[in-house]
């Protein structure tokens, strides 16, 4: 089981990867297998992080069998959050 710090870091990594890969486009997404490979997050932690982010209405997930997301996309709310963070950074 990941620590609270790790869980928060995983969620931020997922959001950042989605935002960068899709350039803030709601119609685009990332395959869960690609997230697993690129972010090096354990499968069960990726599933838990995605479930949390779905609950916060920041992403949508099409689930494959097991705990691996088949496709992950940002919601409108998720894009707005990432754009606000980008504006803060300048």
PDB file of C-alpha atoms in Angstrom:
ATOM      1  CA  UNK A   1       0.000   0.000   0.000  1.00  0.00           C
ATOM      2  CA  UNK A   2       1.362   3.388  -1.027  1.00  0.00           C
ATOM      3  CA  UNK A   3       1.842   6.145   1.519  1.00  0.00           C
ATOM      4  CA  UNK A   4      -0.299   9.285   1.433  1.00  0.00           C
ATOM      5  CA  UNK A   5       2.606  11.212  -0.091  1.00  0.00           C
ATOM      6  CA  UNK A   6       2.997   8.581  -2.822  1.00  0.00           C
ATOM      7  CA  UNK A   7      -0.738   8.501  -3.549  1.00  0.00           C
ATOM      8  CA  UNK A   8      -0.836  12.288  -3.980  1.00  0.00           C
ATOM      9  CA  UNK A   9       2.254  12.168  -6.191  1.00  0.00           C
ATOM     10  CA  UNK A  10       0.715   9.432  -8.358  1.00  0.00           C
ATOM     11  CA  UNK A  11      -2.454  11.469  -8.854  1.00  0.00           C
ATOM     12  CA  UNK A  12      -0.461  14.549  -9.850  1.00  0.00           C
ATOM     13  CA  UNK A  13       1.702  12.507 -12.240  1.00  0.00           C
ATOM     14  CA  UNK A  14      -1.407  11.136 -13.932  1.00  0.00           C
ATOM     15  CA  UNK A  15      -3.006  14.557 -14.292  1.00  0.00           C
ATOM     16  CA  UNK A  16       0.189  16.097 -15.658  1.00  0.00           C
ATOM     17  CA  UNK A  17       0.774  13.242 -18.113  1.00  0.00           C
ATOM     18  CA  UNK A  18      -2.800  13.490 -19.390  1.00  0.00           C
ATOM     19  CA  UNK A  19      -2.671  17.251 -19.759  1.00  0.00           C
ATOM     20  CA  UNK A  20       0.649  17.206 -21.589  1.00  0.00           C
ATOM     21  CA  UNK A  21      -0.284  14.330 -23.890  1.00  0.00           C
ATOM     22  CA  UNK A  22      -3.706  15.659 -24.825  1.00  0.00           C
ATOM     23  CA  UNK A  23      -2.837  19.374 -24.828  1.00  0.00           C
ATOM     24  CA  UNK A  24      -6.023  19.991 -22.855  1.00  0.00           C
ATOM     25  CA  UNK A  25      -8.287  18.332 -25.435  1.00  0.00           C
ATOM     26  CA  UNK A  26     -11.211  16.419 -23.890  1.00  0.00           C
ATOM     27  CA  UNK A  27     -11.549  14.266 -26.997  1.00  0.00           C
ATOM     28  CA  UNK A  28      -8.107  12.724 -26.549  1.00  0.00           C
ATOM     29  CA  UNK A  29      -6.949  10.273 -23.928  1.00  0.00           C
ATOM     30  CA  UNK A  30      -4.117   7.970 -22.949  1.00  0.00           C
ATOM     31  CA  UNK A  31      -4.154   4.199 -22.743  1.00  0.00           C
ATOM     32  CA  UNK A  32      -3.791   2.906 -19.212  1.00  0.00           C
ATOM     33  CA  UNK A  33      -0.968   0.598 -20.325  1.00  0.00           C
ATOM     34  CA  UNK A  34       0.965   3.638 -21.556  1.00  0.00           C
ATOM     35  CA  UNK A  35       0.474   5.383 -18.199  1.00  0.00           C
ATOM     36  CA  UNK A  36       1.729   2.267 -16.410  1.00  0.00           C
ATOM     37  CA  UNK A  37       4.824   2.144 -18.574  1.00  0.00           C
ATOM     38  CA  UNK A  38       5.671   5.852 -18.681  1.00  0.00           C
ATOM     39  CA  UNK A  39       4.914   6.758 -15.079  1.00  0.00           C
ATOM     40  CA  UNK A  40       6.206   3.552 -13.470  1.00  0.00           C
ATOM     41  CA  UNK A  41       3.271   3.455 -11.048  1.00  0.00           C
ATOM     42  CA  UNK A  42       2.330   0.018  -9.689  1.00  0.00           C
ATOM     43  CA  UNK A  43      -0.857  -1.278 -11.342  1.00  0.00           C
ATOM     44  CA  UNK A  44      -2.921  -1.332  -8.147  1.00  0.00           C
ATOM     45  CA  UNK A  45      -1.808   2.212  -7.284  1.00  0.00           C
ATOM     46  CA  UNK A  46      -2.634   3.429 -10.797  1.00  0.00           C
ATOM     47  CA  UNK A  47      -6.122   1.946 -10.446  1.00  0.00           C
ATOM     48  CA  UNK A  48      -6.576   3.545  -7.015  1.00  0.00           C
ATOM     49  CA  UNK A  49      -5.344   6.937  -8.237  1.00  0.00           C
ATOM     50  CA  UNK A  50      -7.637   6.818 -11.276  1.00  0.00           C
ATOM     51  CA  UNK A  51     -10.601   5.848  -9.113  1.00  0.00           C
ATOM     52  CA  UNK A  52      -9.893   8.811  -6.827  1.00  0.00           C
ATOM     53  CA  UNK A  53      -9.573  11.229  -9.771  1.00  0.00           C
ATOM     54  CA  UNK A  54     -12.847   9.929 -11.254  1.00  0.00           C
ATOM     55  CA  UNK A  55     -14.503  10.603  -7.892  1.00  0.00           C
ATOM     56  CA  UNK A  56     -13.198  14.174  -8.024  1.00  0.00           C
ATOM     57  CA  UNK A  57     -14.620  14.525 -11.579  1.00  0.00           C
ATOM     58  CA  UNK A  58     -11.163  15.289 -12.975  1.00  0.00           C
ATOM     59  CA  UNK A  59     -10.870  12.304 -15.335  1.00  0.00           C
ATOM     60  CA  UNK A  60     -12.988   9.621 -16.957  1.00  0.00           C
ATOM     61  CA  UNK A  61     -11.834   6.027 -17.276  1.00  0.00           C
ATOM     62  CA  UNK A  62     -12.843   3.172 -19.543  1.00  0.00           C
ATOM     63  CA  UNK A  63     -11.828   0.101 -17.535  1.00  0.00           C
ATOM     64  CA  UNK A  64     -10.327  -3.052 -19.001  1.00  0.00           C
ATOM     65  CA  UNK A  65     -10.649  -6.389 -17.236  1.00  0.00           C
ATOM     66  CA  UNK A  66      -8.784  -6.340 -13.957  1.00  0.00           C
ATOM     67  CA  UNK A  67      -7.598  -3.071 -12.510  1.00  0.00           C
ATOM     68  CA  UNK A  68      -5.960  -1.539 -15.566  1.00  0.00           C
ATOM     69  CA  UNK A  69      -7.647   1.459 -17.154  1.00  0.00           C
ATOM     70  CA  UNK A  70      -8.125   0.909 -20.893  1.00  0.00           C
ATOM     71  CA  UNK A  71      -8.397   4.639 -21.671  1.00  0.00           C
ATOM     72  CA  UNK A  72      -8.087   7.713 -19.462  1.00  0.00           C
ATOM     73  CA  UNK A  73      -9.255  11.207 -20.432  1.00  0.00           C
ATOM     74  CA  UNK A  74      -9.475  14.564 -18.708  1.00  0.00           C
ATOM     75  CA  UNK A  75     -12.898  16.012 -17.926  1.00  0.00           C
ATOM     76  CA  UNK A  76     -13.727  19.679 -18.409  1.00  0.00           C
ATOM     77  CA  UNK A  77     -13.088  20.187 -14.699  1.00  0.00           C
ATOM     78  CA  UNK A  78      -9.739  18.410 -14.994  1.00  0.00           C
ATOM     79  CA  UNK A  79      -8.668  20.636 -17.869  1.00  0.00           C
ATOM     80  CA  UNK A  80      -9.685  23.755 -15.943  1.00  0.00           C
ATOM     81  CA  UNK A  81      -7.653  22.619 -12.930  1.00  0.00           C
ATOM     82  CA  UNK A  82      -4.556  21.955 -15.028  1.00  0.00           C
ATOM     83  CA  UNK A  83      -4.906  25.270 -16.883  1.00  0.00           C
ATOM     84  CA  UNK A  84      -5.177  27.112 -13.555  1.00  0.00           C
ATOM     85  CA  UNK A  85      -2.003  25.392 -12.323  1.00  0.00           C
ATOM     86  CA  UNK A  86      -0.221  26.275 -15.565  1.00  0.00           C
ATOM     87  CA  UNK A  87      -1.244  29.932 -15.183  1.00  0.00           C
ATOM     88  CA  UNK A  88       0.100  29.981 -11.609  1.00  0.00           C
ATOM     89  CA  UNK A  89       3.467  28.688 -12.811  1.00  0.00           C
ATOM     90  CA  UNK A  90       3.545  31.362 -15.496  1.00  0.00           C
TER      91      UNK A  90
END
